[in-house]
Coordinates of C-alpha atoms and ligand atoms in Angstrom, one line a residue:
Chain A
X8 CA 62.2 115.6 88.9
X9 CA 64.5 117.8 87.0
X10 CA 65.8 121.0 88.5
X11 CA 67.9 123.6 86.9
X12 CA 71.0 122.1 88.5
X13 CA 70.4 118.4 88.0
X14 CA 69.9 116.2 85.1
X15 CA 68.9 112.6 84.5
X16 CA 71.5 110.3 82.9
X17 CA 71.0 106.8 81.7
X18 CA 73.8 104.3 81.6
X19 CA 74.5 100.6 82.1
X20 CA 76.0 99.8 85.5
X21 CA 77.4 96.3 86.1
X22 CA 75.2 94.9 83.4
X23 CA 71.9 96.6 84.3
X24 CA 70.3 99.5 82.6
X25 CA 69.9 102.3 85.3
X26 CA 69.4 106.0 85.5
X27 CA 70.4 108.6 88.0
X28 CA 69.8 112.2 89.0
X29 CA 73.1 114.1 89.0
X30 CA 74.2 117.7 89.6
X31 CA 76.8 119.0 87.2
X32 CA 79.6 118.9 89.8
X33 CA 79.0 115.3 91.0
X34 CA 81.7 112.9 90.3
X35 CA 81.3 109.2 89.2
X36 CA 82.5 108.1 92.6
X37 CA 80.1 110.3 94.5
X38 CA 77.2 109.0 92.4
X39 CA 78.2 105.3 92.8
X40 CA 78.5 105.6 96.5
X41 CA 75.5 107.7 97.2
X42 CA 73.0 106.5 94.7
X43 CA 74.0 102.8 94.2
X44 CA 75.7 102.0 97.4
X45 CA 78.8 100.7 95.5
X46 CA 81.8 101.4 97.8
X47 CA 84.3 99.2 96.1
X48 CA 85.7 102.2 94.2
X49 CA 86.8 104.6 96.9
X50 CA 88.2 108.1 96.8
X51 CA 91.6 108.6 98.4
X52 CA 93.6 111.4 96.8
X53 CA 90.7 112.9 94.8
X54 CA 93.2 114.2 92.3
X55 CA 93.6 111.5 89.9
X56 CA 96.9 110.3 91.3
X57 CA 96.3 107.1 93.2
X58 CA 94.0 104.8 91.2
X59 CA 91.8 103.9 94.3
X60 CA 88.7 105.2 92.6
X61 CA 89.2 103.2 89.3
X62 CA 86.1 102.0 87.5
X63 CA 85.9 100.7 84.0
X64 CA 84.0 103.0 81.6
X65 CA 83.3 101.3 78.2
X66 CA 86.1 99.0 79.1
X67 CA 88.6 101.6 80.0
X68 CA 89.8 102.4 83.4
X69 CA 89.0 106.0 84.6
X70 CA 89.5 107.7 87.9
X71 CA 86.0 108.1 89.2
X72 CA 87.1 111.0 91.5
X73 CA 87.7 113.2 88.5
X74 CA 85.2 111.9 85.9
X75 CA 82.0 113.7 86.2
X76 CA 78.9 111.7 86.5
X77 CA 77.1 113.6 83.9
X78 CA 79.5 112.5 81.3
X79 CA 78.6 108.9 82.0
X80 CA 75.4 109.3 80.2
X81 CA 75.1 106.4 77.7
X82 CA 78.2 104.7 79.0
X83 CA 78.7 101.1 80.2
X84 CA 80.2 101.1 83.7
X85 CA 81.8 98.2 85.5
X86 CA 82.9 98.4 89.1
X87 CA 84.8 95.9 91.2
X88 CA 81.5 94.6 92.5
X89 CA 80.6 93.0 89.1
X90 CA 83.8 90.8 88.9
X91 CA 83.2 87.2 89.8
X92 CA 80.9 85.6 92.4
X93 CA 81.9 84.9 96.0
X94 CA 82.4 81.2 95.0
X95 CA 83.6 81.8 91.6
X96 CA 86.0 84.6 91.5
X97 CA 87.5 86.3 88.4
X98 CA 90.9 84.9 87.5
X99 CA 92.5 88.3 88.5
X100 CA 90.8 88.3 91.9
X101 CA 92.0 84.6 92.4
X102 CA 95.5 85.6 91.5
X103 CA 95.5 88.5 93.8
X104 CA 94.5 86.1 96.7
X105 CA 97.0 83.4 95.7
X106 CA 99.8 85.8 95.6
X107 CA 98.9 87.7 98.7
X108 CA 98.9 90.9 96.6
X109 CA 97.6 93.3 99.3
X110 CA 97.9 94.1 103.0
X111 CA 95.0 96.5 103.9
X112 CA 93.2 96.2 100.5
X113 CA 92.4 99.7 100.1
X114 CA 94.1 100.0 96.7
X115 CA 93.1 96.5 95.7
X116 CA 89.8 97.1 93.6
X117 CA 91.7 99.8 91.6
X118 CA 94.7 97.5 90.9
X119 CA 92.3 94.6 90.0
X120 CA 90.3 96.8 87.6
X121 CA 93.5 98.3 86.0
X122 CA 95.0 94.7 85.6
X123 CA 91.8 93.5 84.0
X124 CA 91.8 96.1 81.5
X125 CA 95.5 95.5 80.8
X126 CA 95.0 91.9 80.2
X127 CA 92.0 92.6 78.0
X128 CA 94.3 94.5 75.5
X129 CA 97.6 92.7 76.2
X130 CA 96.9 89.2 77.4
X131 CA 100.5 88.3 78.0
X132 CA 102.3 91.4 79.2
X133 CA 105.9 91.7 80.1
X134 CA 107.0 92.8 83.5
X135 CA 107.8 96.2 82.2
X136 CA 104.4 96.5 80.4
X137 CA 102.7 95.6 83.7
X138 CA 104.7 98.2 85.7
X139 CA 103.9 100.8 83.1
X140 CA 100.3 100.1 83.0
X141 CA 99.9 100.0 86.8
X142 CA 102.1 103.1 87.4
X143 CA 98.9 105.2 88.0
X144 CA 97.9 103.0 90.9
X145 CA 99.5 103.4 94.3
X146 CA 99.7 101.0 97.2
X147 CA 100.8 102.5 100.5
X148 CA 101.3 99.1 102.0
X149 CA 103.9 98.4 99.2
X150 CA 102.5 95.1 98.0
X151 CA 104.0 95.8 94.5
X152 CA 106.1 92.7 94.2
X153 CA 103.1 90.6 94.9
X154 CA 100.8 92.6 92.7
X155 CA 103.3 92.0 89.8
X156 CA 103.4 88.3 90.5
X157 CA 99.5 88.3 90.6
X158 CA 99.1 90.0 87.4
X159 CA 101.5 87.5 85.8
X160 CA 99.7 84.7 87.4
X161 CA 96.3 86.1 86.2
X162 CA 97.7 86.2 82.6
X163 CA 98.6 82.5 82.9
X164 CA 95.2 81.6 84.3
X165 CA 93.4 83.5 81.6
X166 CA 95.5 81.7 79.0
X167 CA 94.5 78.4 80.5
X168 CA 90.8 79.6 80.2
Chain B
X24 CA 111.3 86.3 113.6
X25 CA 109.1 84.0 115.6
X26 CA 106.8 81.3 114.0
X27 CA 105.5 82.4 110.7
X28 CA 101.9 81.3 111.1
X29 CA 101.1 82.6 107.6
X30 CA 104.3 82.7 105.6
X31 CA 102.9 84.5 102.6
X32 CA 101.7 87.4 104.8
X33 CA 105.1 87.5 106.5
X34 CA 106.7 87.9 103.0
X35 CA 104.4 90.7 102.1
X36 CA 104.9 92.5 105.4
X37 CA 108.6 92.3 104.8
X38 CA 108.6 93.7 101.3
X39 CA 105.9 96.1 102.2
X40 CA 107.7 97.5 105.1
X41 CA 111.1 97.9 103.1
X42 CA 109.0 99.7 100.3
X43 CA 107.5 102.1 102.9
X44 CA 111.0 102.8 104.3
X45 CA 112.3 103.3 100.8
X46 CA 109.8 106.2 100.5
X47 CA 110.8 107.7 103.8
X48 CA 114.4 107.4 103.0
X49 CA 114.4 108.8 99.4
X50 CA 111.5 111.1 98.7
X51 CA 108.9 111.6 101.5
X52 CA 109.3 114.9 103.2
X53 CA 106.6 116.8 105.1
X54 CA 106.8 120.5 104.7
X55 CA 105.4 122.5 107.6
X56 CA 104.5 126.1 107.7
X57 CA 103.3 127.3 111.2
X58 CA 102.4 123.9 112.1
X59 CA 100.3 123.2 109.0
X60 CA 101.3 120.6 106.5
X61 CA 101.7 122.4 103.2
X62 CA 102.3 119.5 100.9
X63 CA 99.4 117.3 102.0
X64 CA 98.5 115.8 98.7
X65 CA 100.0 113.0 96.6
X66 CA 100.9 115.6 94.0
X67 CA 103.3 117.3 96.5
X68 CA 104.2 114.3 98.6
X69 CA 105.3 111.5 96.5
X70 CA 105.2 108.0 97.8
X71 CA 106.8 104.9 96.0
X72 CA 105.0 103.5 93.0
X73 CA 105.3 100.3 91.1
X74 CA 108.4 101.7 89.2
X75 CA 110.3 102.5 92.4
X76 CA 110.7 99.0 93.5
X77 CA 114.1 97.2 93.2
X78 CA 114.0 93.5 92.9
X79 CA 113.6 92.0 96.4
X80 CA 114.0 88.6 98.0
X81 CA 112.3 87.8 101.3
X82 CA 113.7 85.2 103.5
X83 CA 112.1 84.0 106.8
X84 CA 114.4 82.9 109.5
X85 CA 112.1 80.9 111.8
X86 CA 112.3 80.9 115.6
X87 CA 109.9 80.4 118.5
X88 CA 108.8 83.3 120.4
X89 CA 108.0 81.7 123.8
X90 CA 105.6 84.5 125.0
X91 CA 104.0 85.0 121.6
X92 CA 100.8 83.4 120.3
X93 CA 101.7 80.0 118.8
X94 CA 105.3 81.1 119.0
X95 CA 104.7 84.1 116.7
X96 CA 105.9 87.6 116.9
X97 CA 104.7 90.8 115.3
X98 CA 106.3 91.2 112.0
X99 CA 104.9 94.6 111.3
X100 CA 107.6 97.1 110.4
X101 CA 110.6 94.8 111.0
X102 CA 112.1 95.3 107.5
X103 CA 112.1 99.1 107.8
X104 CA 115.2 99.0 110.1
X105 CA 118.0 98.7 107.7
X106 CA 116.8 100.4 104.5
X107 CA 117.8 103.9 105.5
X108 CA 121.2 102.9 106.9
X109 CA 122.0 100.8 103.9
X110 CA 121.2 103.7 101.5
X111 CA 123.0 106.4 103.7
X112 CA 126.1 104.0 103.7
X113 CA 125.9 103.7 99.9
X114 CA 125.9 107.5 99.6
X115 CA 128.9 107.8 101.9
X116 CA 130.7 105.0 100.0
X117 CA 130.0 106.7 96.7
X118 CA 130.6 110.5 97.5
X119 CA 132.1 110.6 100.9
X120 CA 129.3 112.4 102.9
X121 CA 127.5 111.0 105.8
X122 CA 123.9 112.3 106.0
X123 CA 122.1 111.5 109.2
X124 CA 118.7 113.0 108.5
X125 CA 115.9 111.8 106.2
X126 CA 115.0 111.9 103.5
X127 CA 118.2 111.4 101.6
X128 CA 117.3 113.6 98.6
X129 CA 119.4 114.9 95.9
X130 CA 119.2 118.3 97.5
X131 CA 120.4 116.9 100.9
X132 CA 123.2 115.3 99.1
X133 CA 124.1 118.4 97.2
X134 CA 123.9 120.5 100.5
X135 CA 126.1 118.0 102.2
X136 CA 128.8 118.0 99.5
X137 CA 128.9 121.8 99.4
X138 CA 129.2 121.8 103.3
X139 CA 132.0 119.4 103.1
X140 CA 133.9 121.5 100.4
X141 CA 133.6 124.5 102.8
X142 CA 131.0 126.4 100.7
X143 CA 127.7 125.6 102.6
X144 CA 124.5 126.8 101.0
X145 CA 123.0 129.5 103.1
X146 CA 119.3 129.4 103.5
X147 CA 117.6 132.7 102.8
X148 CA 114.8 133.9 104.9
Ligands
LIG221 S1 91.0 109.1 94.5 FE1 90.8 109.0 92.4 S2 92.8 108.8 91.6 FE2 93.1 108.9 93.8
LIG222 S1 97.2 96.9 100.2 FE1 97.2 98.7 101.4 S2 97.3 100.3 100.0 FE2 97.6 98.6 98.8

């Protein structure tokens, strides 16, 4: 049903074609949580400053707290839930575990997706390139040294294939 | 520090605690107005990001805590203790003012320098 204030959008979500009914003020994060029960991307600051709500939209990381759901019409969205399987993790996920790159884990989905998209465009980044790319993600627990190590390890893992 | 049951987590706790204290020491200041926090957002209350982290080395000095589980001891915020004094000492060493209140912002240092020179900055109400 379509009312004056909602519209139907069609997009790909984690590899499946889906559609959703969204109001013009709904953000991507609200839609993913309320309509698809995807809670890996989570809202923290709600201002585009912390990166906890990161999802990949057409391969690029966006802040789901600011991105309006209606704009996702026709897009290809990937959330943290789509990475790896419990017994076969994505190399970036593996690297985060091996390096202990988190404490509470609240920021981790955002860091992992940002790191994924960095490595997709720059498979062997320098330390400075990693820091620049991840500067929009905040970790209150201060796991930054381990996160840096993890991204470097993930780069080596991906190289080995 | 007791028996490190999971050494990797101990290390993360150490650098994490130091990073948190770095924020409290240098930038994090809560502004209150009539009991309300007026800078309650990450835009107005900055916390350390990945660019703010100096090179760190963590070393675990093992010991046995006789009343702890498996000889362990809480590692929690252990590494917070010495960050602020170290930076305050460095400021004292560099410009000769001892600041005893956090955060050690450029403004705090400027005010301390002016006070030391006998020209304190008056706060207007
Ligand atoms: S919740 Fe979206 S950037 Fe912080
Ligand atoms: S691990 Fe707790 S916020 Fe990053």
